[in-house]
Amino acid sequence: MSINTGPTRTIDRSRSVPEAERPGALGPATGSARGSGMPETPAPVRSRGSLLRAVARNKWLAGALGLALPVLILLLWHTLSSNGTFSPVQLPAPSTVLAAGVELAQRGDLWFNVAISVQRVVLGFLIGSTLGMVLGALIGLSRWASVLAGPTIGAIRAVPSLAWVPLLMLWIGIGENSKVTLVAIGAFFPVYTTVSAALKHVDRQLIEAARSFGITGLQLFFQVQLPAVLPSVISGLRLALAQAWLFLVAAELLGAAMGLGFLLTESQGNGRTDRLLLAILLLAILGKLSDALVGVFERWAARRWGAAPAA
Amino acid sequence: MTAAPASPSLNATAGRGTRAYPVQAATVSFDGVGKSFPAARGTKRGASAPGGGLRQVLSDVSFDVEPGQIVSILGPSGCGKSTLLRAAAGLSTATAGQVRIDGSPVSGIDPRCAVGFQEPRPLPWRSVTDNVAMGLPRGTPKADGGRRVAELIDLVGLTGSAGHRPAEISGGMAQRASLARALARNPGVLLLDEPFGALDALTRLKMQDLLLDVHAADPTTVLMVTHDVEEALYLSDRVILLGSRDPAGPAGIAEDIRIRVPRPRSREDAELARLRSHLLAQLGVEGH
């Protein structure tokens, strides 16, 4: 008659397993070394593990190692563009791209294009993810809302989002609003999907325990359900941010007079491969920066609500 | 992990003389309580059962628990022990009869009850202190609540781990925190659903002594479900044995045994041993 004790026990057991013994955490390497029966293998395996652990501990070392690959790519790029493998039109040298960047920056075009793109992403992301959270919470918490609206939202989600572009242009026009709307559509669904699914799967035993202490309604949401789904909310926000950049470029490629996507089409049109590469580099940097901001929020939330169980 | 820290702290608590949070031990009355569940589709039992696919688990369970007593509900697994407890907690409703606490019927979650589950069920993102505080009655002033929580954490011997998260403490410690959380509600009735069932044997014995210590300090009514005959006999003033003659039929009260062995009890007590053989025989385990 006791209620579904299985899952809780499994979770408890997995918690008590030390990090290194978990499958996946350096496990396969040690396993295969032992399996092959070679007496000398344990020592190298241990040294490799301790090096990795040292890297994980030292964030400067990890950062430096993370930069190794970009530096290598830059060197390769420089070599390929200067030794004649590719023509300057196909692949301009890194220095040329940098010069193009400096030139655009001096004219003021660079900051203008970056600023307008960032503004579109930020507005669209905020609107889309907020709506995604509100609707996701509604569908995840209310069975009535789930039954009534779930299938419809699912069907809308099934429409490839770029298919909205012609309609948005017809309805809203080619200005800022249609671009922000498209970015918002892109940001909405990852948040909506993760939040609604996570709320449906919050541990029922926790909810029952909280209810037995008279915690219901909004209190239950803020004290139990929200902290429980926080990891999912954050991964949803991460996905939404990536989607927002994707949809921004799509919107700007399809019709814009400014922005990084416009810089891409314009550069393609007048053969400025250096500016094209510059725009791509800027998108990479901006995407990574905005993702890092979500990471800052994630750490703040983890301090505020503690490390919620990994979803 | 030892029960020892609980004893000195217990004296400290008792030594304060007047208690700021007097416990109003309540009477629990089960009045013809029955419970049916919709039978799982496609099962033979459901198809042949009278009453349109309902499977009756409990039928006509009536008994009164006197204030301040410890009463255990014992029975084979699946007989409806937890169902009975959940009906008292207001976590589910009986399909027949009613449960009354101090004369007024239970409907919905009852503020006079606190539940301790088999799994400690702490909120993983909160410290032990904050988890215990979750049990405080709504509207408790912050300072009073903080004092009460610290007192309870001391009572269950967790002062050293008060700031830890549930993942950082052992199962036995989490179960102590769960007990403290239930006590924070200052309940008239403490409902325990196989509270020590998931613990190892040694920890279980220590937790049983802790429960007796806690009960001595806060003599509230305790109604607990267990499948452990020795646990029921060691702890209880009274044991209600649930069962049915017909294995497919609903369970009712098979026996109602008052245990008049004074506390502190010896686990080797001759009277308890006699009752143990008797109850085990009733549960279908012969030759002990």
Coordinates of C-alpha atoms in Angstrom, one line a residue:
Chain A
M1 CA 0.0 0.0 0.0
S2 CA 3.0 2.3 0.3
I3 CA 3.0 4.8 -2.5
N4 CA 5.5 4.3 -5.3
T5 CA 8.8 4.2 -3.4
G6 CA 10.8 3.0 -6.3
P7 CA 12.0 6.2 -8.0
T8 CA 13.0 7.9 -4.8
R9 CA 15.2 5.1 -3.8
T10 CA 16.9 5.0 -7.1
I11 CA 17.6 8.7 -6.9
D12 CA 19.0 8.4 -3.4
R13 CA 21.3 5.6 -4.5
S14 CA 22.6 7.5 -7.5
R15 CA 23.4 10.4 -5.2
S16 CA 25.5 8.4 -2.9
V17 CA 27.6 7.1 -5.7
P18 CA 30.9 9.0 -5.8
E19 CA 31.4 11.2 -8.9
A20 CA 34.2 9.1 -10.3
E21 CA 32.3 5.9 -10.1
R22 CA 29.3 7.1 -12.1
P23 CA 29.1 5.6 -15.5
G24 CA 30.4 8.0 -18.1
A25 CA 32.7 9.9 -15.7
L26 CA 36.0 8.5 -16.8
G27 CA 34.4 5.1 -16.3
P28 CA 34.8 3.4 -19.7
A29 CA 38.6 4.2 -19.8
T30 CA 39.4 2.5 -16.6
G31 CA 37.0 -0.3 -17.4
S32 CA 38.6 -1.2 -20.7
A33 CA 42.1 -0.9 -19.3
R34 CA 41.3 -3.4 -16.6
G35 CA 39.5 -5.6 -19.1
S36 CA 42.5 -5.9 -21.4
G37 CA 44.5 -7.2 -18.5
M38 CA 47.6 -5.1 -19.1
P39 CA 49.4 -4.5 -15.8
E40 CA 50.9 -1.1 -16.8
T41 CA 47.7 0.6 -17.8
P42 CA 46.3 1.9 -14.5
A43 CA 49.1 4.4 -14.0
P44 CA 48.6 6.3 -17.3
V45 CA 44.9 6.2 -16.9
R46 CA 45.2 7.7 -13.4
S47 CA 47.5 10.5 -14.6
R48 CA 45.1 11.4 -17.5
G49 CA 42.2 11.5 -15.0
S50 CA 44.2 13.8 -12.6
L51 CA 45.1 16.1 -15.4
L52 CA 41.5 16.4 -16.4
R53 CA 40.5 17.0 -12.8
A54 CA 43.2 19.7 -12.5
V55 CA 41.8 21.4 -15.7
A56 CA 38.3 21.2 -14.2
R57 CA 39.4 22.8 -11.0
N58 CA 41.4 25.7 -12.6
K59 CA 39.1 27.8 -14.7
W60 CA 41.9 29.9 -16.2
L61 CA 43.6 26.7 -17.4
A62 CA 40.3 25.5 -18.8
G63 CA 39.8 28.8 -20.5
A64 CA 43.2 28.8 -22.0
L65 CA 42.7 25.3 -23.4
G66 CA 39.4 26.3 -24.8
L67 CA 41.1 29.0 -26.8
A68 CA 43.7 26.6 -28.3
L69 CA 41.4 25.4 -31.1
P70 CA 40.3 28.9 -32.2
V71 CA 44.0 30.0 -32.3
L72 CA 44.8 26.9 -34.4
I73 CA 41.9 27.6 -36.8
L74 CA 43.1 31.2 -37.1
L75 CA 46.6 30.0 -38.0
L76 CA 45.3 27.6 -40.6
W77 CA 43.0 30.3 -42.0
H78 CA 46.0 32.7 -42.3
T79 CA 48.1 30.0 -44.0
L80 CA 45.5 29.0 -46.5
S81 CA 44.7 32.6 -47.4
S82 CA 48.3 33.7 -47.8
N83 CA 49.9 30.8 -49.6
G84 CA 47.5 31.0 -52.6
T85 CA 45.3 27.9 -51.8
F86 CA 42.3 30.2 -51.9
S87 CA 41.9 33.5 -53.7
P88 CA 41.3 36.6 -51.6
V89 CA 37.7 36.7 -52.8
Q90 CA 37.1 33.1 -51.6
L91 CA 38.9 33.5 -48.4
P92 CA 40.3 36.9 -47.3
A93 CA 43.1 36.8 -44.7
P94 CA 42.2 37.3 -41.0
S95 CA 44.0 40.7 -41.2
T96 CA 41.8 41.8 -44.0
V97 CA 38.7 40.8 -42.1
L98 CA 40.0 42.8 -39.1
A99 CA 40.7 45.8 -41.3
A100 CA 37.2 45.6 -42.7
G101 CA 35.9 45.6 -39.2
V102 CA 37.9 48.6 -38.2
E103 CA 36.8 50.5 -41.3
L104 CA 33.1 49.7 -40.6
A105 CA 33.6 50.7 -37.0
Q106 CA 35.1 54.0 -37.9
R107 CA 32.2 54.7 -40.3
G108 CA 29.8 53.9 -37.4
D109 CA 28.0 51.2 -39.5
L110 CA 29.4 48.3 -37.5
W111 CA 28.0 49.4 -34.1
F112 CA 24.7 50.4 -35.7
N113 CA 24.2 47.0 -37.3
V114 CA 25.3 45.2 -34.2
A115 CA 23.1 47.3 -31.9
I116 CA 19.9 46.9 -34.0
S117 CA 20.4 43.1 -34.2
V118 CA 21.0 42.9 -30.4
Q119 CA 17.9 45.0 -29.8
R120 CA 15.8 42.7 -32.0
V121 CA 17.1 39.6 -30.3
V122 CA 16.7 41.0 -26.7
L123 CA 13.2 42.2 -27.3
G124 CA 12.1 39.1 -29.2
F125 CA 13.7 36.8 -26.6
L126 CA 12.2 38.6 -23.7
I127 CA 8.7 38.6 -25.2
G128 CA 8.9 35.0 -26.5
S129 CA 10.4 33.4 -23.4
T130 CA 8.0 35.3 -21.1
L131 CA 5.0 34.1 -23.1
G132 CA 6.5 30.6 -23.3
M133 CA 6.9 30.5 -19.5
V134 CA 3.4 31.8 -18.8
L135 CA 1.7 29.5 -21.3
G136 CA 4.0 26.6 -20.4
A137 CA 3.1 27.0 -16.7
L138 CA -0.6 27.1 -17.5
I139 CA -0.5 24.0 -19.7
G140 CA 1.9 22.2 -17.3
L141 CA -0.2 23.0 -14.1
S142 CA -3.8 22.9 -15.3
R143 CA -5.2 19.7 -16.8
W144 CA -8.1 21.7 -18.2
A145 CA -5.7 24.1 -20.0
S146 CA -3.7 21.1 -21.2
V147 CA -6.8 19.3 -22.6
L148 CA -8.3 22.4 -24.2
A149 CA -5.2 24.3 -25.6
G150 CA -2.4 21.7 -25.6
P151 CA -3.2 20.1 -29.0
T152 CA -3.7 23.5 -30.7
I153 CA -0.4 24.9 -29.4
G154 CA 1.2 21.6 -30.5
A155 CA -0.2 22.0 -34.0
I156 CA 1.1 25.6 -34.2
R157 CA 4.4 24.4 -33.1
A158 CA 4.5 21.8 -35.9
V159 CA 4.5 24.7 -38.5
P160 CA 8.1 25.3 -39.4
S161 CA 8.5 28.8 -37.9
L162 CA 9.9 30.4 -41.1
A163 CA 6.6 29.6 -42.8
W164 CA 5.2 32.5 -40.8
V165 CA 7.5 35.0 -42.5
P166 CA 5.2 35.9 -45.5
L167 CA 2.2 36.2 -43.3
L168 CA 4.0 38.4 -40.8
M169 CA 5.2 40.7 -43.5
L170 CA 1.6 40.9 -44.9
W171 CA 0.1 41.6 -41.5
I172 CA 2.7 43.6 -39.7
G173 CA 4.8 44.9 -42.5
I174 CA 8.5 44.8 -43.1
G175 CA 9.5 47.0 -40.2
E176 CA 10.9 46.2 -36.7
N177 CA 7.7 44.7 -35.4
S178 CA 7.6 41.8 -37.8
K179 CA 11.3 40.9 -37.1
V180 CA 10.8 41.1 -33.3
T181 CA 7.7 39.0 -33.7
L182 CA 9.6 36.3 -35.7
V183 CA 12.4 36.2 -33.1
A184 CA 9.7 35.9 -30.3
I185 CA 8.1 33.0 -32.1
G186 CA 11.5 31.3 -32.3
A187 CA 12.2 31.9 -28.5
F188 CA 8.6 30.9 -27.5
F189 CA 8.6 27.2 -28.3
P190 CA 11.7 25.9 -26.6
V191 CA 10.6 27.6 -23.3
Y192 CA 7.0 26.6 -23.7
T193 CA 7.9 22.9 -24.4
T194 CA 10.5 22.5 -21.6
V195 CA 8.5 24.3 -19.0
S196 CA 5.1 22.6 -19.6
A197 CA 6.8 19.1 -19.8
A198 CA 8.9 19.7 -16.7
L199 CA 5.9 20.9 -14.6
K200 CA 3.9 17.8 -15.6
H201 CA 6.7 15.6 -14.2
V202 CA 7.5 17.3 -10.9
D203 CA 7.9 14.5 -8.3
R204 CA 4.3 13.8 -7.1
Q205 CA 5.6 12.7 -3.7
L206 CA 7.1 16.1 -3.1
I207 CA 3.9 17.8 -4.1
E208 CA 1.9 15.5 -1.8
A209 CA 4.2 16.1 1.1
A210 CA 3.9 19.9 0.6
R211 CA 0.1 19.6 0.3
S212 CA 0.0 17.6 3.5
F213 CA 1.5 20.6 5.2
G214 CA -1.1 22.9 3.8
I215 CA 0.9 24.4 1.0
T216 CA -1.3 24.9 -2.0
G217 CA -1.9 27.2 -5.0
L218 CA 0.7 29.9 -5.6
Q219 CA 2.7 28.9 -2.5
L220 CA 3.0 25.4 -3.9
F221 CA 4.1 26.8 -7.2
F222 CA 6.8 29.1 -5.9
Q223 CA 8.0 26.9 -3.1
V224 CA 7.9 23.5 -4.8
Q225 CA 7.1 23.4 -8.4
L226 CA 9.2 26.3 -9.7
P227 CA 12.4 25.3 -7.9
A228 CA 11.9 21.8 -9.1
V229 CA 11.7 22.8 -12.7
L230 CA 14.3 25.5 -12.6
P231 CA 17.0 23.4 -14.3
S232 CA 14.5 22.7 -17.2
V233 CA 13.5 26.4 -17.3
I234 CA 17.2 27.4 -17.7
S235 CA 17.9 24.8 -20.4
G236 CA 14.8 26.0 -22.2
L237 CA 16.0 29.6 -22.0
R238 CA 19.4 28.5 -23.4
L239 CA 17.7 26.8 -26.4
A240 CA 15.4 29.8 -26.8
L241 CA 18.3 32.2 -27.0
A242 CA 20.0 30.1 -29.7
Q243 CA 16.7 30.0 -31.6
A244 CA 16.3 33.8 -31.2
W245 CA 19.7 34.4 -33.0
L246 CA 18.7 31.8 -35.7
F247 CA 15.4 33.6 -36.3
L248 CA 17.0 37.0 -36.2
V249 CA 19.4 36.1 -39.1
A250 CA 16.5 34.5 -41.0
A251 CA 14.4 37.7 -40.6
E252 CA 17.2 40.0 -41.6
L253 CA 18.2 37.9 -44.5
L254 CA 14.7 37.9 -45.9
G255 CA 14.3 41.6 -45.8
A256 CA 16.1 44.3 -43.8
A257 CA 17.9 47.5 -44.3
M258 CA 20.1 47.1 -41.2
G259 CA 21.4 44.5 -38.9
L260 CA 24.0 41.7 -39.1
G261 CA 21.8 39.6 -41.4
F262 CA 21.6 42.6 -43.7
L263 CA 25.4 43.0 -43.5
L264 CA 25.5 39.3 -44.7
T265 CA 23.3 39.8 -47.7
E266 CA 24.8 43.2 -48.6
S267 CA 28.3 41.8 -48.5
Q268 CA 27.3 38.8 -50.6
G269 CA 25.8 41.2 -53.1
N270 CA 28.9 43.3 -53.6
G271 CA 31.4 40.5 -53.2
R272 CA 32.8 41.7 -49.8
T273 CA 33.8 38.3 -48.4
D274 CA 35.8 40.0 -45.7
R275 CA 32.6 41.7 -44.3
L276 CA 30.7 38.4 -44.7
L277 CA 33.2 36.6 -42.5
L278 CA 33.2 39.6 -40.1
A279 CA 29.4 39.3 -39.7
I280 CA 29.7 35.5 -39.0
L281 CA 32.5 36.1 -36.4
L282 CA 30.3 38.8 -34.8
L283 CA 27.4 36.4 -34.6
A284 CA 29.5 33.7 -33.0
I285 CA 30.8 36.2 -30.4
L286 CA 27.4 37.7 -29.6
G287 CA 25.8 34.3 -29.4
K288 CA 28.5 33.0 -27.0
L289 CA 28.3 36.2 -24.9
S290 CA 24.5 36.1 -24.6
D291 CA 24.7 32.4 -23.6
A292 CA 27.3 33.3 -21.0
L293 CA 24.7 35.8 -19.6
V294 CA 22.2 33.0 -19.2
G295 CA 25.0 31.1 -17.4
V296 CA 25.4 34.0 -14.9
F297 CA 21.6 33.8 -14.3
E298 CA 21.8 30.1 -13.9
R299 CA 24.5 30.4 -11.2
W300 CA 22.5 33.1 -9.4
A301 CA 19.4 30.9 -9.5
A302 CA 21.4 27.9 -8.2
R303 CA 22.6 30.0 -5.2
R304 CA 19.1 31.3 -4.6
W305 CA 17.3 28.0 -4.8
G306 CA 20.2 25.6 -4.4
A307 CA 21.2 22.9 -6.7
A308 CA 17.9 21.5 -7.7
P309 CA 17.9 17.9 -8.8
A310 CA 19.4 17.7 -12.3
A311 CA 16.5 17.1 -14.7
Chain B
M1 CA 23.7 8.9 13.7
T2 CA 23.3 7.7 17.3
A3 CA 20.2 8.2 19.4
A4 CA 22.4 9.5 22.2
P5 CA 22.4 13.2 21.3
A6 CA 18.6 13.2 21.5
S7 CA 18.5 12.4 25.2
P8 CA 20.4 15.3 26.7
S9 CA 18.6 17.7 24.4
L10 CA 15.4 16.2 25.4
N11 CA 16.2 17.0 29.1
A12 CA 17.1 20.5 28.1
T13 CA 13.7 20.9 26.4
A14 CA 11.8 19.4 29.3
G15 CA 13.8 21.5 31.7
R16 CA 12.3 24.7 30.4
G17 CA 9.2 23.9 32.4
T18 CA 6.4 25.7 30.7
R19 CA 6.3 24.8 27.0
A20 CA 5.6 27.5 24.5
Y21 CA 3.8 25.1 22.2
P22 CA 1.5 22.9 24.2
V23 CA 0.4 19.9 22.2
Q24 CA -3.4 19.3 22.2
A25 CA -3.5 15.6 21.6
A26 CA -6.6 14.7 19.7
T27 CA -9.0 11.8 19.5
V28 CA -9.2 10.1 16.1
S29 CA -12.4 8.2 15.4
F30 CA -12.8 5.9 12.4
D31 CA -16.5 5.4 11.9
G32 CA -17.4 2.6 9.5
V33 CA -14.6 3.6 7.1
G34 CA -14.6 1.8 3.7
K35 CA -12.6 2.4 0.5
S36 CA -13.1 1.2 -3.0
F37 CA -10.8 1.8 -5.9
P38 CA -11.8 1.6 -9.6
A39 CA -10.5 -1.8 -10.6
A40 CA -7.8 -1.9 -13.3
R41 CA -9.3 -2.4 -16.7
G42 CA -9.2 -6.0 -18.0
T43 CA -8.5 -7.6 -14.7
K44 CA -10.7 -10.6 -13.9
R45 CA -11.3 -9.4 -10.4
G46 CA -12.6 -6.0 -11.7
A47 CA -14.9 -7.7 -14.2
S48 CA -16.4 -10.1 -11.7
A49 CA -16.5 -7.7 -8.8
P50 CA -20.0 -6.5 -7.8
G51 CA -20.5 -2.7 -7.9
G52 CA -19.5 -1.9 -11.4
G53 CA -15.7 -2.6 -11.6
L54 CA -14.9 -1.3 -8.1
R55 CA -12.4 -3.2 -6.0
Q56 CA -13.2 -2.8 -2.3
V57 CA -10.1 -2.6 -0.2
L58 CA -11.4 -1.7 3.2
S59 CA -14.8 -2.3 4.7
D60 CA -16.5 -1.1 7.9
V61 CA -13.4 -0.1 9.9
S62 CA -14.4 1.4 13.2
F63 CA -12.2 2.3 16.2
D64 CA -11.3 5.2 18.3
V65 CA -7.8 6.3 19.1
E66 CA -7.5 8.0 22.5
P67 CA -5.6 11.2 22.9
G68 CA -1.8 10.8 23.5
Q69 CA -1.8 7.1 22.6
I70 CA 0.5 5.4 20.2
V71 CA -1.5 3.1 18.0
S72 CA -0.1 0.9 15.2
I73 CA -2.0 -0.4 12.2
L74 CA -0.6 -3.8 11.2
G75 CA -1.5 -6.0 8.4
P76 CA -0.3 -7.9 5.3
S77 CA 0.9 -5.8 2.4
G78 CA -1.9 -4.4 0.2
C79 CA -4.6 -4.7 2.9
G80 CA -5.3 -0.9 3.0
K81 CA -3.2 0.2 6.0
S82 CA -1.9 3.3 4.3
T83 CA -5.3 4.0 2.8
L84 CA -6.7 4.2 6.3
L85 CA -3.9 6.6 7.3
R86 CA -4.3 8.7 4.2
A87 CA -8.1 9.0 4.9
A88 CA -7.2 10.4 8.4
A89 CA -4.7 12.9 6.9
G90 CA -7.3 14.1 4.3
L91 CA -4.9 13.1 1.5
S92 CA -7.7 10.8 0.2
T93 CA -11.3 10.4 1.1
A94 CA -13.0 7.3 2.3
T95 CA -15.8 6.0 0.0
A96 CA -17.8 4.9 3.0
G97 CA -18.0 6.2 6.6
Q98 CA -15.9 9.0 7.9
V99 CA -12.9 9.9 10.0
R100 CA -13.4 12.4 12.8
I101 CA -10.8 14.2 14.8
D102 CA -12.0 15.5 18.1
G103 CA -15.5 14.9 16.8
S104 CA -15.3 17.0 13.7
P105 CA -15.1 15.1 10.3
V106 CA -11.9 15.3 8.3
S107 CA -12.4 16.9 4.9
G108 CA -9.3 17.8 2.9
I109 CA -5.9 18.4 4.3
D110 CA -6.4 18.7 8.1
P111 CA -4.3 21.3 10.0
R112 CA -4.6 19.1 13.1
C113 CA -2.7 16.3 11.4
A114 CA 0.9 16.0 10.3
V115 CA 2.2 13.2 8.1
G116 CA 5.5 11.4 8.1
F117 CA 5.9 9.4 5.0
Q118 CA 8.0 6.2 4.4
E119 CA 10.3 8.3 2.2
P120 CA 11.5 11.4 4.0
R121 CA 10.5 13.6 0.9
P122 CA 12.5 16.7 1.7
L123 CA 12.7 19.5 -0.8
P124 CA 16.2 18.8 -2.2
W125 CA 17.0 22.5 -2.7
R126 CA 16.4 23.5 0.9
S127 CA 18.5 23.1 4.0
V128 CA 17.4 20.8 6.8
T129 CA 16.4 23.9 8.8
D130 CA 14.3 25.2 5.9
N131 CA 12.7 21.8 5.3
V132 CA 11.7 21.5 9.0
A133 CA 10.3 25.1 8.8
M134 CA 8.0 24.0 6.0
G135 CA 6.0 22.1 8.7
L136 CA 5.3 25.2 10.8
P137 CA 1.6 26.2 10.9
R138 CA 0.7 29.1 8.5
G139 CA 1.1 32.5 10.0
T140 CA 3.7 31.5 12.7
P141 CA 5.7 34.6 13.6
K142 CA 9.2 34.4 12.1
A143 CA 11.1 34.6 15.4
D144 CA 8.8 32.0 17.1
G145 CA 9.1 29.7 14.1
G146 CA 12.9 29.9 14.1
R147 CA 13.1 29.1 17.7
R148 CA 10.7 26.2 17.4
V149 CA 12.6 24.8 14.4
A150 CA 15.9 25.0 16.2
E151 CA 14.3 23.3 19.2
L152 CA 13.0 20.4 17.1
I153 CA 16.2 19.9 15.2
D154 CA 17.9 19.7 18.6
L155 CA 15.2 17.2 19.7
V156 CA 15.9 14.8 16.8
G157 CA 19.7 15.3 17.1
L158 CA 20.4 17.1 13.8
T159 CA 21.8 20.4 15.1
G160 CA 25.2 19.6 13.5
S161 CA 23.6 19.2 10.1
A162 CA 21.0 22.0 10.3
G163 CA 22.5 23.8 7.3
H164 CA 23.1 20.8 5.1
R165 CA 21.0 20.0 2.1
P166 CA 19.1 16.6 2.0
A167 CA 21.6 15.1 -0.5
E168 CA 24.4 15.7 2.0
I169 CA 22.8 13.7 4.9
S170 CA 22.1 10.0 5.4
G171 CA 18.7 8.4 4.9
G172 CA 18.3 8.0 8.7
M173 CA 19.1 11.7 9.2
A174 CA 16.6 12.7 6.5
Q175 CA 14.0 10.6 8.2
R176 CA 14.7 12.5 11.5
A177 CA 14.3 15.7 9.6
S178 CA 11.0 14.5 8.3
L179 CA 9.9 13.7 11.8
A180 CA 10.9 17.1 13.0
R181 CA 9.0 18.7 10.0
A182 CA 5.9 16.8 11.0
L183 CA 6.3 17.9 14.7
A184 CA 6.8 21.5 13.6
R185 CA 3.1 21.5 12.7
N186 CA 2.4 21.0 16.4
P187 CA -0.1 18.3 15.4
G188 CA -2.9 16.9 17.5
V189 CA -2.3 13.7 15.6
L190 CA 1.0 12.5 14.2
L191 CA 0.3 10.1 11.3
L192 CA 3.3 7.9 10.3
D193 CA 3.2 5.8 7.2
E194 CA 5.8 3.0 7.6
P195 CA 8.2 5.8 8.7
F196 CA 11.1 3.5 9.3
G197 CA 10.4 0.9 6.6
A198 CA 13.1 2.1 4.3
L199 CA 15.9 2.3 6.9
D200 CA 18.5 -0.3 7.7
A201 CA 17.8 -2.5 10.7
L202 CA 20.1 -0.7 13.2
T203 CA 18.9 2.8 12.3
R204 CA 15.4 1.6 12.5
L205 CA 15.9 0.5 16.1
K206 CA 17.4 3.9 17.0
M207 CA 14.6 5.8 15.3
Q208 CA 12.0 3.8 17.3
D209 CA 13.7 4.9 20.5
L210 CA 13.8 8.5 19.1
L211 CA 10.1 8.3 18.4
L212 CA 9.4 7.2 22.0
D213 CA 11.6 10.1 23.3
V214 CA 9.8 12.6 21.1
H215 CA 6.5 11.3 22.2
A216 CA 7.6 11.6 25.9
A217 CA 8.5 15.2 25.2
D218 CA 5.4 16.0 23.1
P219 CA 2.8 13.5 24.1
T220 CA 0.6 13.8 21.0
T221 CA -1.6 11.1 19.5
V222 CA 0.4 8.9 17.2
L223 CA -1.2 6.7 14.6
M224 CA 1.3 4.7 12.6
V225 CA 1.2 2.1 9.8
T226 CA 3.8 -0.6 9.9
H227 CA 4.3 -4.2 8.6
D228 CA 6.9 -4.8 11.3
V229 CA 5.3 -6.8 14.1
E230 CA 8.2 -6.2 16.6
E231 CA 8.1 -2.4 15.9
A232 CA 4.4 -2.3 16.5
L233 CA 4.7 -4.2 19.8
Y234 CA 7.7 -2.2 21.0
L235 CA 6.1 1.2 20.4
S236 CA 2.4 0.9 20.7
D237 CA -0.2 1.2 23.4
R238 CA -2.5 -0.7 21.0
V239 CA -2.2 -2.7 17.8
I240 CA -5.0 -2.8 15.2
L241 CA -4.5 -5.9 13.0
L242 CA -6.2 -5.5 9.6
G243 CA -7.1 -8.6 7.6
S244 CA -9.9 -10.5 5.9
R245 CA -10.9 -14.1 5.8
D246 CA -11.6 -14.0 2.1
P247 CA -8.3 -13.2 0.3
A248 CA -10.2 -11.4 -2.5
G249 CA -12.5 -9.5 -0.1
P250 CA -12.1 -6.2 1.7
A251 CA -10.1 -6.0 4.9
G252 CA -11.5 -5.1 8.2
I253 CA -10.3 -5.1 11.8
A254 CA -9.1 -8.7 12.5
E255 CA -7.8 -8.0 16.0
D256 CA -7.6 -5.1 18.4
I257 CA -4.8 -5.7 21.0
R258 CA -4.0 -3.5 23.9
I259 CA -0.5 -3.8 25.1
R260 CA -0.2 -3.1 28.8
V261 CA 3.6 -3.6 29.1
P262 CA 4.9 -0.5 30.9
R263 CA 7.6 1.7 29.2
P264 CA 10.5 1.6 28.9
R265 CA 10.0 -1.8 27.4
S266 CA 12.6 -4.5 26.9
R267 CA 12.6 -5.8 23.3
E268 CA 13.0 -9.3 24.9
D269 CA 9.9 -8.9 27.1
A270 CA 8.1 -12.2 27.6
E271 CA 4.6 -10.7 27.1
L272 CA 5.7 -9.0 23.9
A273 CA 7.3 -12.3 22.7
R274 CA 4.0 -14.1 23.3
L275 CA 2.0 -11.4 21.4
R276 CA 4.6 -11.5 18.6
S277 CA 4.1 -15.2 18.0
H278 CA 0.4 -14.7 18.1
L279 CA 0.4 -11.8 15.6
L280 CA 2.8 -13.6 13.3
A281 CA 0.5 -16.6 13.3
Q282 CA -2.4 -14.3 12.5
L283 CA -0.4 -12.9 9.6
G284 CA 0.2 -16.4 8.3
V285 CA 3.8 -16.9 9.5
E286 CA 3.9 -20.0 11.7
G287 CA 6.5 -21.6 13.9
H288 CA 8.1 -18.6 15.7

